[in-house]
């Protein structure tokens, strides 16, 4: 989702999910295309590099608030050269998520290409939110050297990505679309969202939208002095947008005039959930949680499903045929579980290795979305991310991480770990940690605690602080709404060389730390093996160990690891204890065992086992983490 749409994600979702999250839907298997197989094979633990093409290749340093493309510049698909993509691959990434690639509402005149102008009264920022999709069958014309050839340029980018060893992910935003949705590039036979709706009623199962019959839409009233385009004169900025009758707003607001804090630039999609929250589709039997995607696809094959389900299936069919390797689903918790069973089983039937990632913030729904909804991975935001962030901000210790990890038992490898993304504040921003070094123990824990993917947000590996008032987007988060450039990425770009020449020593060292960590995470068997908490034991028995450290063991038959992260901004001298149960599993007798350090290549340590208990003496620098491997 976009971070400016609501101040409190979790709160608004719990309200609207009552009109959304459910269990049931269907459709026939009329794929318009055949999925294109990726030439890239991926092994081990996935690493996803998230990047906004609009910002990545932009080397214009003007960065004027509310600046135009002409003033501030814009990145292009073509900026992802083989050199750039290889540099991303060398970071350890095996997937690249092109955020904002789809054609979303923008304030720029592309009428010569047949594209209708978007009204700034219902667009966030000048460059627009990537999560207000205007045409699901096309890509953002801003990102093309020749907007008339934008789809061909994106197809070439996918090919270059594959050649670099990167699989490609794009967003699908099923909960809402732009108010001015209109597809120019849809395949023959495909109908636009809302084209066949009965607008005289609030709800009908096969309507794509919900309506407020008899009421025209009204632009929200700004309560903080906000003016579209910062008050700049524009022929469409008049406080009006014609929509009769009004549609429900993307976050579920049923008012014909949504509030400024609502997702007013979007309209909510109807998935067959009646206004009272009941479901207008077939229920998925509970025992299907234990069945594979083939059984799910067979279940839906003879079911009649709401029209919106079919439309999104046509969309994913299209992009699978285009060469895309997976999807990140925006605000998936606001869409019924049964729909995900229907869509994801269809995708897996065509492309079994497609990566399906859900943004979701309701832990009580996690298992349903994995087992019934057939998601591969879910955001671990309200658990691990929030808990680690609290440690970094000095608001809590590491103790809660133990219970969070225990709560995810059985699905821990399905939970995407991250410390930055487009919705969250930059680690280096003063509003968060204010220090990129503080992010190292956080990322070490995130990247090694499970077999789930790790997400790296572009610029995070350089300590990007997300500073500057871009216009609609404010400091601490790199804007997703404005024409802008990212200073650390510009320095790394170095006129297309993508090297370290213009990076500071600190930036180079930080990037190398991320590279080592991610490369190790993708190759380590132990990180896809067993896990044992060492934190609780050391809180009782360790020496010098506190709630500013976090430790655990990971192992596989040929690899045994101990991970210790120091979140403190001071050096720590400690003796880590290993319980007898772990030593028995590792089949270690009394004696001394050398351990090598795998993260920074620092001096190793020694595991001493006496009377069935192990101990490791460690000297940790501020924010230092170690990955110790028991030598065979």
XYZ file of C-alpha atoms in Angstrom:
632
model
C 0.000 0.000 0.000
C 1.137 3.618 -0.088
C 2.173 4.984 3.283
C 0.347 8.308 3.009
C -3.080 6.758 2.567
C -3.632 6.157 6.245
C -1.690 6.833 9.389
C -2.467 3.516 11.028
C -2.500 0.573 8.672
C -3.495 -2.064 11.164
C -6.426 -0.135 12.635
C -8.082 0.668 9.319
C -7.597 -2.862 8.058
C -9.342 -4.487 10.975
C -12.347 -2.282 10.233
C -12.490 -2.890 6.495
C -11.505 -6.547 6.577
C -14.938 -7.313 7.996
C -16.265 -6.335 4.580
C -13.468 -8.220 2.867
C -11.547 -11.136 4.287
C -13.511 -14.324 3.836
C -13.463 -17.905 2.691
C -14.900 -18.756 -0.683
C -15.117 -17.953 -4.654
C -14.613 -19.555 -8.123
C -14.310 -19.434 -11.959
C -13.635 -21.367 -15.114
C -10.118 -22.020 -16.362
C -10.202 -19.856 -19.471
C -6.619 -18.601 -19.503
C -6.077 -16.133 -22.333
C -2.385 -16.883 -22.497
C 0.219 -19.495 -21.705
C 2.617 -18.668 -18.888
C 6.157 -17.976 -20.039
C 8.747 -20.109 -18.288
C 11.602 -18.182 -16.719
C 15.106 -19.007 -17.925
C 16.305 -18.273 -14.365
C 16.552 -21.036 -11.792
C 16.654 -20.000 -8.139
C 17.906 -22.101 -5.285
C 18.042 -21.678 -1.565
C 16.635 -18.837 0.477
C 15.207 -16.027 -1.719
C 16.462 -12.442 -1.551
C 14.154 -9.828 -3.076
C 15.510 -6.424 -4.113
C 12.706 -3.871 -4.148
C 13.216 -0.859 -6.389
C 11.179 2.009 -7.835
C 12.205 2.431 -11.490
C 10.978 6.030 -11.349
C 13.744 6.826 -8.860
C 16.456 4.234 -9.455
C 18.048 5.613 -12.617
C 17.314 9.296 -12.040
C 20.607 11.181 -11.699
C 19.050 14.659 -11.687
C 20.001 16.194 -8.321
C 17.547 19.129 -8.436
C 14.947 17.539 -6.150
C 12.606 20.519 -6.116
C 9.489 19.885 -3.975
C 6.539 19.205 -6.283
C 8.950 19.364 -9.240
C 7.950 18.256 -12.724
C 9.711 15.640 -14.813
C 11.387 18.462 -16.706
C 12.686 19.929 -13.434
C 13.506 16.840 -11.396
C 13.926 14.143 -14.014
C 12.683 10.572 -13.883
C 14.221 7.110 -14.037
C 13.499 4.812 -16.970
C 13.300 1.089 -17.610
C 16.394 1.563 -19.756
C 18.409 2.672 -16.703
C 18.428 -0.963 -15.577
C 21.413 -1.775 -17.722
C 23.185 -5.135 -17.619
C 25.768 -3.458 -15.354
C 23.095 -2.192 -12.950
C 21.316 -5.532 -12.819
C 24.548 -7.431 -12.307
C 25.374 -5.129 -9.386
C 21.994 -5.970 -7.847
C 22.621 -9.656 -8.435
C 26.020 -9.388 -6.775
C 24.312 -8.077 -3.640
C 22.826 -11.540 -3.275
C 19.419 -10.815 -4.800
C 17.751 -13.441 -6.949
C 14.444 -11.575 -7.366
C 13.839 -7.965 -8.313
C 10.526 -6.281 -7.493
C 9.787 -3.409 -9.886
C 7.515 -1.257 -7.740
C 5.338 1.137 -9.711
C 5.887 -0.535 -13.079
C 2.169 -0.809 -13.847
C 0.373 2.165 -15.381
C -0.984 4.172 -12.473
C -2.563 7.620 -12.356
C -0.035 10.429 -12.993
C -0.328 14.190 -13.505
C 1.231 14.477 -16.927
C -0.215 14.956 -20.388
C 0.033 11.783 -22.466
C -3.030 12.461 -24.615
C -0.947 12.196 -27.820
C -0.639 8.500 -26.944
C -4.375 8.145 -26.393
C -4.069 8.233 -22.593
C -6.683 10.276 -20.747
C -5.415 12.950 -18.377
C -5.714 12.239 -14.660
C -7.322 14.791 -12.364
C -4.897 16.094 -9.698
C -7.872 16.338 -7.320
C -7.801 12.539 -7.098
C -4.083 11.862 -7.566
C -1.623 11.775 -4.686
C 1.444 13.787 -5.599
C 2.451 14.738 -9.126
C 3.933 11.396 -10.138
C 1.058 9.530 -8.463
C 0.756 6.524 -6.197
C 1.903 3.192 -7.675
C -1.083 1.727 -5.830
C -3.705 3.611 -7.835
C -3.510 1.431 -10.953
C -5.123 2.979 -14.025
C -4.447 0.268 -16.607
C -3.616 -3.281 -15.528
C -2.512 -4.236 -19.020
C 0.102 -1.547 -19.461
C 3.052 0.080 -17.746
C 3.798 3.599 -16.567
C 4.519 5.815 -19.606
C 6.859 7.923 -17.450
C 9.278 4.991 -17.398
C 9.595 4.552 -21.154
C 12.004 6.285 -23.525
C 9.125 6.156 -26.014
C 5.725 5.963 -24.277
C 4.226 4.436 -27.416
C 6.595 1.480 -26.948
C 6.347 1.231 -23.172
C 5.232 -2.396 -23.133
C 8.051 -3.434 -25.442
C 10.565 -1.573 -23.263
C 9.265 -3.390 -20.186
C 9.455 -6.720 -21.993
C 13.110 -5.944 -22.776
C 13.713 -5.097 -19.106
C 12.324 -8.480 -18.063
C 14.675 -10.151 -20.552
C 17.681 -8.182 -19.224
C 16.708 -9.070 -15.662
C 16.555 -12.740 -16.540
C 19.910 -12.545 -18.290
C 21.373 -11.135 -15.062
C 19.975 -14.073 -13.077
C 17.088 -12.144 -11.528
C 13.467 -13.224 -11.522
C 10.898 -10.428 -11.847
C 8.081 -9.511 -9.457
C 5.431 -6.838 -10.028
C 2.578 -5.558 -7.886
C -1.017 -6.644 -8.186
C -3.374 -4.376 -6.225
C -6.640 -6.310 -5.978
C -8.390 -4.300 -3.276
C -8.680 -1.060 -5.254
C -7.983 0.697 -8.555
C -7.589 4.328 -9.599
C -10.795 6.355 -9.785
C -10.030 7.000 -13.441
C -9.402 3.354 -14.368
C -9.343 2.887 -18.140
C -7.327 0.237 -19.959
C -6.081 1.053 -23.434
C -4.029 -2.098 -23.815
C -6.394 -4.807 -22.611
C -6.547 -7.903 -24.800
C -9.494 -8.508 -27.059
C -12.494 -9.728 -25.111
C -11.414 -8.197 -21.798
C -13.795 -5.665 -20.262
C -12.726 -2.767 -18.039
C -13.546 -2.769 -14.341
C -17.026 -1.309 -13.932
C -17.866 -1.348 -17.647
C -20.847 -3.659 -17.135
C -21.864 -2.647 -13.587
C -25.442 -1.952 -12.573
C -24.864 1.452 -10.945
C -28.448 1.762 -9.682
C -27.707 -0.513 -6.707
C -25.127 -0.365 -3.916
C -24.172 -3.985 -4.485
C -24.552 -6.739 -7.032
C -22.385 -9.836 -7.033
C -20.986 -9.248 -10.508
C -20.525 -5.508 -10.130
C -16.839 -4.673 -9.918
C -17.469 -1.704 -7.624
C -19.730 -0.707 -4.752
C -21.927 2.376 -5.267
C -23.741 5.119 -3.381
C -26.844 5.306 -5.618
C -28.125 8.780 -6.364
C -25.092 10.525 -4.826
C -22.268 12.142 -6.825
C -18.686 11.779 -5.667
C -17.207 14.810 -3.932
C -13.518 15.565 -3.555
C -12.367 15.446 0.094
C -12.007 18.662 2.037
C -8.411 19.191 3.107
C -8.061 19.693 6.831
C -4.363 20.563 6.864
C -4.055 23.173 4.144
C -3.225 20.590 1.486
C -3.745 21.705 -2.108
C -3.244 19.515 -5.189
C 0.092 20.242 -6.867
C 0.810 22.561 -3.939
C -1.592 25.144 -5.344
C -0.108 25.283 -8.831
C -2.607 26.309 -11.500
C -3.840 23.366 -13.543
C -6.907 23.153 -15.810
C -8.273 20.119 -13.921
C -7.658 21.417 -10.383
C -11.095 22.738 -9.492
C -12.078 20.700 -6.451
C -14.303 18.497 -8.574
C -14.153 15.042 -10.111
C -17.119 13.666 -12.015
C -18.246 10.280 -10.729
C -21.977 9.589 -10.671
C -22.979 7.732 -8.677
C -20.140 7.818 -6.178
C -18.203 4.616 -5.624
C -16.955 3.313 -2.306
C -13.415 4.450 -1.605
C -10.491 2.018 -1.602
C -10.245 1.624 2.174
C -13.948 0.842 2.419
C -15.372 4.309 3.091
C -18.983 4.391 1.905
C -19.327 8.164 2.020
C -19.834 9.970 -1.305
C -17.296 12.466 0.020
C -14.426 10.541 1.612
C -12.203 12.112 4.233
C -8.751 13.349 3.363
C -7.244 10.443 5.299
C -9.208 7.901 3.264
C -7.745 6.332 0.146
C -9.722 8.826 -1.898
C -7.658 8.360 -5.069
C -8.922 4.787 -5.383
C -12.192 2.856 -5.491
C -12.794 -0.436 -3.737
C -13.172 -3.636 -5.752
C -16.174 -5.862 -5.011
C -15.173 -9.510 -4.611
C -18.652 -10.779 -3.861
C -18.676 -9.598 -0.245
C -22.063 -8.067 0.500
C -22.217 -4.735 2.380
C -23.197 -6.648 5.529
C -20.012 -8.711 5.281
C -21.632 -11.972 4.140
C -20.282 -13.825 1.136
C -21.877 -14.232 -2.256
C -19.744 -17.102 -3.493
C -19.045 -20.769 -2.826
C -17.344 -21.525 0.476
C -14.008 -23.295 0.399
C -14.212 -26.399 2.638
C -12.015 -26.141 5.745
C -10.158 -29.373 4.940
C -8.737 -27.702 1.853
C -6.122 -26.201 4.164
C -4.441 -29.590 3.835
C -4.778 -29.872 0.060
C -2.359 -28.719 -2.631
C -2.917 -26.076 -5.284
C -4.008 -28.720 -7.815
C -6.927 -29.719 -5.590
C -7.822 -26.045 -5.151
C -7.792 -25.466 -8.896
C -10.014 -28.507 -9.400
C -12.434 -27.238 -6.748
C -12.957 -23.935 -8.549
C -13.095 -25.417 -12.050
C -16.880 -25.905 -11.993
C -17.817 -22.999 -9.697
C -19.457 -19.755 -10.739
C -17.515 -16.847 -9.263
C -17.898 -13.045 -9.076
C -16.819 -11.104 -12.134
C -13.964 -9.341 -10.316
C -12.344 -12.703 -9.640
C -12.297 -13.475 -13.350
C -10.880 -10.063 -14.192
C -7.924 -10.498 -11.875
C -7.318 -13.956 -13.234
C -7.184 -12.492 -16.737
C -4.686 -9.919 -15.451
C -2.327 -12.445 -13.864
C -2.639 -14.731 -16.922
C -1.528 -11.790 -19.048
C 1.556 -10.984 -16.979
C 2.579 -14.617 -16.594
C 2.552 -14.871 -20.373
C 4.504 -11.618 -20.535
C 7.340 -13.219 -18.592
C 6.756 -12.023 -15.028
C 7.855 -14.563 -12.388
C 5.713 -13.583 -9.425
C 3.457 -11.067 -7.776
C 3.469 -8.971 -4.641
C -0.164 -8.552 -3.619
C -1.020 -5.196 -2.089
C -3.296 -5.209 0.982
C -4.214 -8.833 0.448
C -5.799 -9.089 3.885
C -8.651 -6.894 2.654
C -9.601 -9.450 -0.001
C -11.357 -12.788 0.734
C -9.197 -15.833 1.374
C -11.268 -17.876 -1.054
C -10.402 -15.518 -3.900
C -6.722 -16.161 -3.219
C -7.321 -19.913 -3.382
C -8.948 -19.399 -6.766
C -6.319 -17.028 -8.179
C -3.180 -18.561 -6.725
C -4.101 -22.125 -7.653
C -4.682 -20.911 -11.208
C -1.251 -19.250 -11.240
C 0.485 -22.316 -9.790
C -1.174 -24.577 -12.362
C 0.452 -22.455 -15.057
C 3.722 -21.626 -13.306
C 4.377 -23.765 -10.219
C 7.469 -21.792 -9.227
C 5.766 -18.374 -9.380
C 6.526 -16.410 -6.206
C 3.352 -15.149 -4.501
C 3.875 -12.592 -1.732
C 1.072 -11.037 0.332
C 1.066 -7.742 2.202
C -1.027 -8.558 5.250
C -1.154 -7.218 8.802
C -3.581 -9.562 10.586
C -1.735 -12.399 12.384
C -5.026 -14.208 13.043
C -5.371 -14.655 9.262
C -1.810 -15.773 8.510
C -2.426 -19.507 8.459
C -5.608 -19.198 6.413
C -3.845 -17.099 3.781
C -0.994 -19.613 3.543
C -2.926 -22.886 3.715
C -6.301 -21.920 2.236
C -5.183 -18.927 0.157
C -2.092 -20.704 -1.204
C 0.268 -17.786 -0.605
C 3.970 -18.570 -0.609
C 4.963 -15.735 1.692
C 3.391 -13.080 3.921
C 4.720 -9.827 5.371
C 6.098 -10.312 8.890
C 5.494 -6.683 9.788
C 3.356 -6.563 12.912
C 5.478 -9.300 14.500
C 9.197 -9.411 13.802
C 9.609 -6.000 12.119
C 7.737 -4.083 14.806
C 9.534 -5.915 17.628
C 13.001 -5.355 16.176
C 12.211 -1.737 15.440
C 11.212 -1.220 19.072
C 14.636 -2.547 20.121
C 16.411 -0.235 17.682
C 14.481 2.764 18.986
C 15.209 1.927 22.607
C 11.548 1.309 23.368
C 11.873 -2.393 24.220
C 14.351 -5.216 24.599
C 14.756 -8.369 22.537
C 12.740 -10.668 24.838
C 9.482 -10.364 22.797
C 11.224 -11.868 19.754
C 11.157 -15.283 21.419
C 7.361 -15.382 21.712
C 6.918 -13.959 18.212
C 9.078 -16.685 16.710
C 7.216 -19.321 18.729
C 3.871 -17.933 17.511
C 4.953 -18.540 13.916
C 5.791 -22.192 14.418
C 4.966 -24.120 11.273
C 4.787 -20.996 9.087
C 8.051 -19.298 10.028
C 9.490 -20.061 6.584
C 6.488 -18.365 4.957
C 7.091 -14.985 6.636
C 9.020 -12.400 4.584
C 11.523 -10.519 6.745
C 12.515 -6.905 6.095
C 13.645 -3.752 7.877
C 12.785 -1.291 5.100
C 10.274 -1.040 2.279
C 8.381 1.755 0.576
C 5.857 2.022 3.428
C 8.364 2.162 6.270
C 10.762 4.851 7.410
C 14.403 4.538 6.433
C 16.616 3.076 9.165
C 19.057 5.980 8.804
C 16.391 8.658 9.092
C 16.321 10.621 12.370
C 12.688 9.562 12.694
C 13.818 5.923 13.003
C 17.316 4.874 14.174
C 19.309 7.731 12.671
C 22.256 5.402 12.129
C 22.698 2.804 9.371
C 24.896 0.695 11.672
C 21.866 0.100 13.902
C 20.296 -1.748 11.000
C 23.017 -4.403 10.810
C 21.978 -6.530 13.813
C 18.364 -6.075 12.731
C 19.091 -7.411 9.259
C 21.286 -10.222 10.554
C 18.425 -11.481 12.710
C 15.876 -10.920 9.928
C 17.956 -12.733 7.324
C 18.985 -15.731 9.423
C 16.126 -16.508 11.807
C 14.171 -18.572 9.255
C 14.191 -19.990 5.755
C 11.849 -17.252 4.519
C 12.886 -14.620 1.956
C 14.694 -11.434 2.903
C 13.631 -8.127 1.349
C 16.201 -5.410 0.671
C 14.873 -1.968 -0.246
C 17.019 -0.071 -2.734
C 19.371 2.336 -0.987
C 19.110 0.511 2.338
C 22.469 -1.114 1.649
C 23.970 2.392 1.352
C 22.390 3.861 4.475
C 19.971 6.063 2.517
C 18.201 8.372 5.055
C 15.201 9.316 2.902
C 15.717 13.011 3.686
C 13.955 15.881 1.971
C 10.425 17.162 1.477
C 9.581 15.900 -2.001
C 6.121 17.424 -2.146
C 3.432 14.909 -1.315
C 6.045 12.557 0.112
C 7.769 13.783 3.257
C 11.165 13.097 4.795
C 12.060 9.740 6.396
C 10.476 7.645 3.645
C 11.765 7.763 0.098
C 8.828 9.249 -1.770
C 6.691 7.060 -3.994
C 4.484 9.974 -5.099
C 6.895 12.515 -6.585
C 9.499 13.018 -9.295
C 12.657 12.732 -7.237
C 16.068 11.142 -7.070
C 17.839 9.226 -4.302
C 21.239 10.731 -3.374
C 22.941 7.504 -2.308
C 21.721 5.693 -5.422
C 22.945 8.579 -7.600
C 26.418 8.225 -6.092
C 26.410 4.469 -6.621
C 25.120 4.945 -10.187
C 28.183 7.050 -11.054
C 27.091 7.751 -14.629
C 25.952 4.190 -15.206
C 29.068 2.482 -13.858
C 27.416 1.272 -10.635
C 30.615 1.155 -8.651
C 31.986 2.478 -5.381
C 34.014 5.419 -6.685
C 31.662 8.082 -5.363
C 30.618 6.223 -2.219
C 32.048 7.130 1.155
C 34.104 4.574 3.050
C 31.151 4.065 5.397
C 28.776 3.454 2.475
C 31.168 0.975 0.889
C 31.605 -0.923 4.148
C 27.868 -1.023 4.784
C 27.135 -2.294 1.283
C 29.805 -4.951 1.646
C 28.261 -6.082 4.942
C 24.865 -6.440 3.286
C 26.456 -8.279 0.380
C 28.196 -10.758 2.670
C 25.068 -11.310 4.752
C 22.732 -11.874 1.825
C 25.177 -14.024 -0.096
C 25.635 -16.223 2.952
C 21.887 -16.415 3.555
C 21.164 -17.719 0.070
C 23.851 -20.402 0.218
C 23.560 -21.672 3.792
C 21.809 -25.020 4.281
C 21.530 -24.393 8.010
C 19.315 -21.337 7.460
C 16.800 -23.656 5.819
C 17.179 -26.220 8.589
C 16.459 -26.419 12.311
C 16.174 -23.558 14.783
C 16.764 -23.355 18.523
C 16.295 -20.263 20.652
C 19.385 -19.437 22.715
C 18.073 -16.123 24.026
C 15.863 -17.403 26.841
C 18.570 -19.758 28.124
C 21.179 -16.996 28.130
C 18.911 -14.496 29.841
C 19.057 -16.936 32.778
C 22.505 -18.478 32.439
C 24.633 -16.337 30.138
C 27.289 -13.964 31.463
C 27.094 -10.351 30.315
C 24.109 -11.234 28.106
C 21.116 -8.841 28.246
C 17.957 -7.867 26.432
C 20.115 -5.892 24.012
C 21.408 -9.114 22.484
C 19.620 -11.874 20.630
C 21.002 -15.328 19.930
C 19.867 -18.567 18.320
C 21.263 -21.682 16.686
C 20.576 -22.940 13.147
C 21.703 -26.242 11.739
C 21.529 -28.809 8.976
C 23.379 -32.124 8.704
C 26.560 -30.523 7.351
C 26.382 -27.037 8.901
C 25.941 -25.842 12.488
C 25.626 -22.134 13.245
C 25.319 -19.831 16.242
C 24.014 -16.314 15.478
C 24.538 -13.531 18.027
C 23.350 -9.977 17.385
C 24.315 -7.014 19.556
C 21.707 -4.256 19.315
C 23.529 -2.112 21.893
C 25.426 1.011 20.851
C 28.202 -0.035 23.238
C 30.706 -2.872 23.184
C 29.720 -6.054 25.011
C 31.858 -8.735 26.613
C 29.813 -11.865 27.178
C 29.893 -15.595 27.569
C 27.178 -17.297 25.567
C 25.922 -20.589 26.970
C 24.686 -23.484 24.835
C 22.230 -25.833 26.559
C 22.832 -29.562 26.897
C 19.873 -30.395 24.646
C 21.479 -28.588 21.696
C 24.869 -30.187 22.299
C 23.219 -33.595 22.326
C 21.541 -32.871 19.000
C 24.904 -31.746 17.629
C 26.494 -34.869 19.146
C 29.259 -32.918 20.874
C 31.266 -34.461 23.689
C 33.298 -32.542 26.244
C 36.135 -30.710 24.553
C 37.045 -27.612 22.594
C 35.669 -26.863 19.129
C 36.820 -24.053 16.814
C 34.163 -21.814 15.247
C 34.732 -19.616 12.193
C 32.992 -16.272 11.717
C 31.034 -16.159 8.447
C 29.686 -12.581 8.251
C 32.654 -10.234 8.314
C 35.419 -12.802 8.199
C 36.436 -11.638 11.661
C 38.347 -13.691 14.186
C 36.433 -16.805 15.101
C 35.648 -18.176 18.522
C 35.926 -21.388 20.469
C 33.120 -23.513 21.820
C 34.100 -25.130 25.092
C 32.016 -28.082 26.276
C 32.311 -29.168 29.890
C 29.976 -31.519 31.723
C 27.522 -31.370 28.866
C 27.208 -27.553 28.761
C 28.769 -25.327 26.135
C 30.062 -21.786 26.347
C 31.503 -19.288 23.883
C 33.368 -16.163 24.997
C 32.639 -13.157 22.739
C 33.761 -9.546 22.481
C 31.191 -7.640 20.428
C 31.603 -4.103 19.149
C 28.633 -1.700 19.109
C 25.961 -3.053 16.722
C 28.185 -6.003 15.846
C 26.735 -9.370 14.917
C 28.483 -12.677 14.373
C 27.520 -15.837 12.520
C 29.682 -18.577 13.996
C 30.016 -21.890 12.197
C 31.176 -24.957 14.040
C 34.054 -26.388 12.072
C 33.617 -30.029 11.142
